[in-house]
Coordinates of N, CA and C in Angstrom, one line a residue:
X29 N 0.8 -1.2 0.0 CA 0.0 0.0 0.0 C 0.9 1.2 0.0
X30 N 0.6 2.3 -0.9 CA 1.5 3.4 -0.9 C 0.7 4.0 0.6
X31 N 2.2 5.4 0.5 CA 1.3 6.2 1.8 C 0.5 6.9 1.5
X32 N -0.3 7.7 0.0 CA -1.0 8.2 -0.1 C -2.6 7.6 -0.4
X33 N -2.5 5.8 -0.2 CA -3.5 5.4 0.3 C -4.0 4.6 1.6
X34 N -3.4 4.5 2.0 CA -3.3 4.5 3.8 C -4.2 5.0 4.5
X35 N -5.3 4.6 5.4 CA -5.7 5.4 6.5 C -4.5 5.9 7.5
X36 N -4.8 7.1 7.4 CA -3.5 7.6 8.8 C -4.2 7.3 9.8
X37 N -3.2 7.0 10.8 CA -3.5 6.6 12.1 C -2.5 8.3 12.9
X38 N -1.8 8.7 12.9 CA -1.6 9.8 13.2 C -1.4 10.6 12.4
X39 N -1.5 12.4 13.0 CA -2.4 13.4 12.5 C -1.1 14.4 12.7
X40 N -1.5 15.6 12.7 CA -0.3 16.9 12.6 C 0.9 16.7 12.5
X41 N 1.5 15.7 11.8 CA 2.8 15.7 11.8 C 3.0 14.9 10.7
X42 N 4.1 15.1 9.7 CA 4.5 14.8 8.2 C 5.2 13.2 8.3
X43 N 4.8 12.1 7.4 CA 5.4 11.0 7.3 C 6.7 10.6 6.3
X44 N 7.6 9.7 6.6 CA 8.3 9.4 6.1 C 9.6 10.3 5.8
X45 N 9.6 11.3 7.4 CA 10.9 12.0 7.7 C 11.0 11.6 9.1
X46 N 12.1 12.1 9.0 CA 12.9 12.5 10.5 C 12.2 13.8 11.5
X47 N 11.8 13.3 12.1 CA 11.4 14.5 13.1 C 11.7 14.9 14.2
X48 N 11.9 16.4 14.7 CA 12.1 16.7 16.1 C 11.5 17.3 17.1
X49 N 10.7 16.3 17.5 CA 9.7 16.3 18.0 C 9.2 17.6 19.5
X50 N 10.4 17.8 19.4 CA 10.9 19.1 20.3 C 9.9 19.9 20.4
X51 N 10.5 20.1 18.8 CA 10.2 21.5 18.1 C 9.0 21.6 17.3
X52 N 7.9 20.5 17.2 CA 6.8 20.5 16.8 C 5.9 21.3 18.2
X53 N 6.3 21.8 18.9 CA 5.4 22.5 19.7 C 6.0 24.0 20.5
X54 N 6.0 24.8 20.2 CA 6.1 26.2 20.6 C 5.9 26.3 22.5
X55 N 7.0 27.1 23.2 CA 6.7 27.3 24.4 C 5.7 29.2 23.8
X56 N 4.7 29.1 25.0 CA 4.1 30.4 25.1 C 4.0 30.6 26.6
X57 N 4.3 31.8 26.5 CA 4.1 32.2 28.0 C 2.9 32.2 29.0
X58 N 2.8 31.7 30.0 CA 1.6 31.5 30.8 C 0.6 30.2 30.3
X59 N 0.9 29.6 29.2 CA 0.3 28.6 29.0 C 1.0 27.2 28.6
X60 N -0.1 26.1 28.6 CA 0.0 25.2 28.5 C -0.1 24.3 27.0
X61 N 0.2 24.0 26.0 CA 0.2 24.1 24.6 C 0.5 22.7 24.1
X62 N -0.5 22.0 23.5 CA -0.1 21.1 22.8 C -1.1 20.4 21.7
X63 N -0.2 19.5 21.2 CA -0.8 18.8 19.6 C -0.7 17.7 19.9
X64 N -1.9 17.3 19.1 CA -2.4 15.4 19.3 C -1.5 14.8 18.2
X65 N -1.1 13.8 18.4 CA -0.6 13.2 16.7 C -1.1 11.7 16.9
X66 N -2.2 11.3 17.7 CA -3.0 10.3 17.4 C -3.9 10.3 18.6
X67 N -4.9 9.9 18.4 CA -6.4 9.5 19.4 C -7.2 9.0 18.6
X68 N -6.8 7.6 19.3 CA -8.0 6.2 18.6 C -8.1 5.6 20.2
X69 N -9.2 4.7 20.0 CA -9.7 4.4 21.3 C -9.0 3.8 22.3
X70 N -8.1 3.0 21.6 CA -7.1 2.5 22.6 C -5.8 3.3 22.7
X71 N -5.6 4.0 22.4 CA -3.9 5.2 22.7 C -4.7 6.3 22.2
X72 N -3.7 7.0 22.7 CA -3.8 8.8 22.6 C -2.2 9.3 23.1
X73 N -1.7 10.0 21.7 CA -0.5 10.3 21.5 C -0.1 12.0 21.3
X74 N 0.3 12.5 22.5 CA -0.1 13.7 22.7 C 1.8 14.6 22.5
X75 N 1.9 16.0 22.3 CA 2.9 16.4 22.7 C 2.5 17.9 23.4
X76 N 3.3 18.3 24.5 CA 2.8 18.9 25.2 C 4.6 20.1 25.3
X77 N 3.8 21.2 25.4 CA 4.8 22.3 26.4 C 3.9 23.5 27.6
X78 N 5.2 23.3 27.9 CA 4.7 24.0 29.7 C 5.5 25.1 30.1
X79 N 4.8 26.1 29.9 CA 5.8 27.2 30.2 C 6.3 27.6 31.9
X80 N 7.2 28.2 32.1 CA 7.7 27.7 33.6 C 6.7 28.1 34.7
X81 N 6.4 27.4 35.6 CA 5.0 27.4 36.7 C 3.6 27.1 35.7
X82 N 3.7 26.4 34.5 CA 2.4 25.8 34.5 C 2.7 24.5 35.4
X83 N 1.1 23.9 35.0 CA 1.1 22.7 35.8 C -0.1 21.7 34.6
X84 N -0.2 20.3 35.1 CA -1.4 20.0 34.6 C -1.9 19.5 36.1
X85 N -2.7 19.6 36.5 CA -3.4 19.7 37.8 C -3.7 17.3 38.1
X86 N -4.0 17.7 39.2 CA -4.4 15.8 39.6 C -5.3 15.5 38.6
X87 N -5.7 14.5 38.2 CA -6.2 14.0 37.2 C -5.7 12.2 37.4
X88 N -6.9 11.6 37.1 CA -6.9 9.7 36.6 C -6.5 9.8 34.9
X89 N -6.6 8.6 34.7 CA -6.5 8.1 33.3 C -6.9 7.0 33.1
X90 N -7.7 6.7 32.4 CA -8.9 5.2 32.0 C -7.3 3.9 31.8
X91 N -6.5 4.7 31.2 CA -5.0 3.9 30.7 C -3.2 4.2 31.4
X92 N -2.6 3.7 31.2 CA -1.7 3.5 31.5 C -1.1 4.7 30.6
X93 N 0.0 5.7 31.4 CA 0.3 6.7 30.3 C 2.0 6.2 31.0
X94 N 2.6 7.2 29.6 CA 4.0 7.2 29.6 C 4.7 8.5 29.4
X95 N 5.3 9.4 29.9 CA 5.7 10.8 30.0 C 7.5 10.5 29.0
X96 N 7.4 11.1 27.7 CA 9.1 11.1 27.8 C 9.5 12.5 27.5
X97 N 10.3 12.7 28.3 CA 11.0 14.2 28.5 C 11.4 14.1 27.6
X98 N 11.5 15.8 26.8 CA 11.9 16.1 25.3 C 12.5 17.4 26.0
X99 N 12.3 18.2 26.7 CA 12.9 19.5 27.3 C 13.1 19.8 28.5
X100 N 13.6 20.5 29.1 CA 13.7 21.1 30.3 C 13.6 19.8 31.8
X101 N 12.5 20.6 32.9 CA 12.8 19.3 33.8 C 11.2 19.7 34.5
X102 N 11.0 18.4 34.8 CA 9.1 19.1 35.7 C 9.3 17.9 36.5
X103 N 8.4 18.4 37.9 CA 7.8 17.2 39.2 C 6.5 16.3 38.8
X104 N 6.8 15.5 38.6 CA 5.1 14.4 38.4 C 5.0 13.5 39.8
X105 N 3.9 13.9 40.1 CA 3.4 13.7 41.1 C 2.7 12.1 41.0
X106 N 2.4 11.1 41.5 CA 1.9 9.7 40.8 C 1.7 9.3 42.2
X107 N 0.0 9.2 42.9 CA -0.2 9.1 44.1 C 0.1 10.2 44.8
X108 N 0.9 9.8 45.7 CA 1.7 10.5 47.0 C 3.4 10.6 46.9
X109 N 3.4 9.7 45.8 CA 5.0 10.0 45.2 C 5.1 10.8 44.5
X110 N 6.2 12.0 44.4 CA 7.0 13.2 43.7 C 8.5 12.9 43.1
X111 N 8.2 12.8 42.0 CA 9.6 12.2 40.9 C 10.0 13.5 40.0
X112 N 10.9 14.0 39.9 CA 11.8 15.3 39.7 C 12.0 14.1 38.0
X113 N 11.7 14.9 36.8 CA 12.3 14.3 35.5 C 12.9 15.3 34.7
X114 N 13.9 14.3 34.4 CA 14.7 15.8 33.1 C 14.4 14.6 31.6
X115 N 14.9 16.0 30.5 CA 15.1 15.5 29.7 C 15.8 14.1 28.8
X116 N 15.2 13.7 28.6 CA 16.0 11.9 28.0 C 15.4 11.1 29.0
X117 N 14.6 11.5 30.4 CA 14.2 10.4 30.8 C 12.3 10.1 30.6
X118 N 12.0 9.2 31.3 CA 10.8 8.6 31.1 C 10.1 8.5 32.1
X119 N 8.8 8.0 32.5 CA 8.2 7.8 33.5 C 6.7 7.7 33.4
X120 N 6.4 6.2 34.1 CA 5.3 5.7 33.8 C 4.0 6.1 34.9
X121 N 2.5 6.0 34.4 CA 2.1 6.6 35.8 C 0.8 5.5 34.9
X122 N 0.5 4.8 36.2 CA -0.3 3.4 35.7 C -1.8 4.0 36.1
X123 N -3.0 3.1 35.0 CA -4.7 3.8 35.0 C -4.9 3.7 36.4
X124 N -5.6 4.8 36.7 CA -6.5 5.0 37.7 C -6.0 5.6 39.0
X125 N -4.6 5.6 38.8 CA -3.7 6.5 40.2 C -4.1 8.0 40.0
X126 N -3.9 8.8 40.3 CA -4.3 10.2 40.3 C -2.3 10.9 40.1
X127 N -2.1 11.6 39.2 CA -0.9 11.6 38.7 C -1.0 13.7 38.2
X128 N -0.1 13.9 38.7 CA -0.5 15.5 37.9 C 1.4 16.0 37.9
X129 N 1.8 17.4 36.8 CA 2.6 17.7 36.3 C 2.8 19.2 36.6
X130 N 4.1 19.5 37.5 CA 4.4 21.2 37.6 C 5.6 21.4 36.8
X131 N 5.7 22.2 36.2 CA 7.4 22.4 35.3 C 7.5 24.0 36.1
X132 N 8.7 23.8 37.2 CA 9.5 24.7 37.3 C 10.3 25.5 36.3
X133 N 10.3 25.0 35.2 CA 11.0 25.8 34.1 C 10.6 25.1 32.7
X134 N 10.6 26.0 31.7 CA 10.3 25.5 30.6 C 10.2 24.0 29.9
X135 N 9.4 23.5 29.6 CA 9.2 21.6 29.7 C 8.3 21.4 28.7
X136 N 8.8 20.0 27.9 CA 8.1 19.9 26.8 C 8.5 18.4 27.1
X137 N 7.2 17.6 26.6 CA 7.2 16.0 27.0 C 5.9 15.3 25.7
X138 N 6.2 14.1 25.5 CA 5.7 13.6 24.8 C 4.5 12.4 25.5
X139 N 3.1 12.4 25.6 CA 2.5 11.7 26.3 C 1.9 10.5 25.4
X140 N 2.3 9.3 26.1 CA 1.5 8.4 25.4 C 0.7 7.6 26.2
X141 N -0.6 7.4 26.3 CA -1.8 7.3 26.8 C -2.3 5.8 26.1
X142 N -2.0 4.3 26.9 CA -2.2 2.8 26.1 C -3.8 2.7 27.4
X143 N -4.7 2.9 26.6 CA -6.0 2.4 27.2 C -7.4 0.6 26.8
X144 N -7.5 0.2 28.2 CA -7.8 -1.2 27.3 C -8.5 -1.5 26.1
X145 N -8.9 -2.2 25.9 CA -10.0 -2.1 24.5 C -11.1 -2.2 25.2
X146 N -12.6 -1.7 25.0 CA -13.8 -1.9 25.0 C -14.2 -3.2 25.0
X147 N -14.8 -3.3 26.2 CA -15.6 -5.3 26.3 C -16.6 -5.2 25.2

């Protein structure tokens, strides 16, 4: 199948290059900013920037999500545990824990969200 007959499965971002995924999303000041590049029922593949003292507040997840640092460094919170992440690292926050994100300084992360399938 070529790629110009393909259903895409992910969205805002060009196929069959190299990308830097960094830089597919702009820091803005005072806010929180990001682009989907897939949401199907089972995953949701997000990229996100956080300008310094945003947050994403406590919050569940129906799925198992995966945080991978692309910039700067933020606290994720996961329960009652507080885990300091910088860039190049990772960190998993499993369905249904209550899990939320402060960036002390400029932070850009790539979220991937694996939820079960429908009975």
């Amino acid at each position: 199948m070529t790629l110009n007959m393909r259903t895409e499965l992910f969205k805002n971002i060009p196929f069959a290059q190299a990308l830097d995924l960094a830089g597919l999303v702009d820091y803005e000041a005072g806010r929180v900013v990001s682009r989907t590049l897939a949401q199907q029922p089972t995953a949701n593949v997000t990229l996100f920037s956080l300008a310094a003292g945003e947050g994403i507040s406590a919050h569940t997840s129906p799925g198992d999500a995966l945080v991978l640092v692309l910039d700067g460094r933020a606290r994720v919170t996961i329960g009652e545990a507080v885990h300091d992440v910088a860039a190049g690292q990772a960190i998993a926050m499993p369905a249904g824990v209550p899990h939320a994100l402060d960036a002390d300084e400029p932070f850009k992360m790539l979220l991937v969200v694996v939820k079960p399938a429908a009975a």
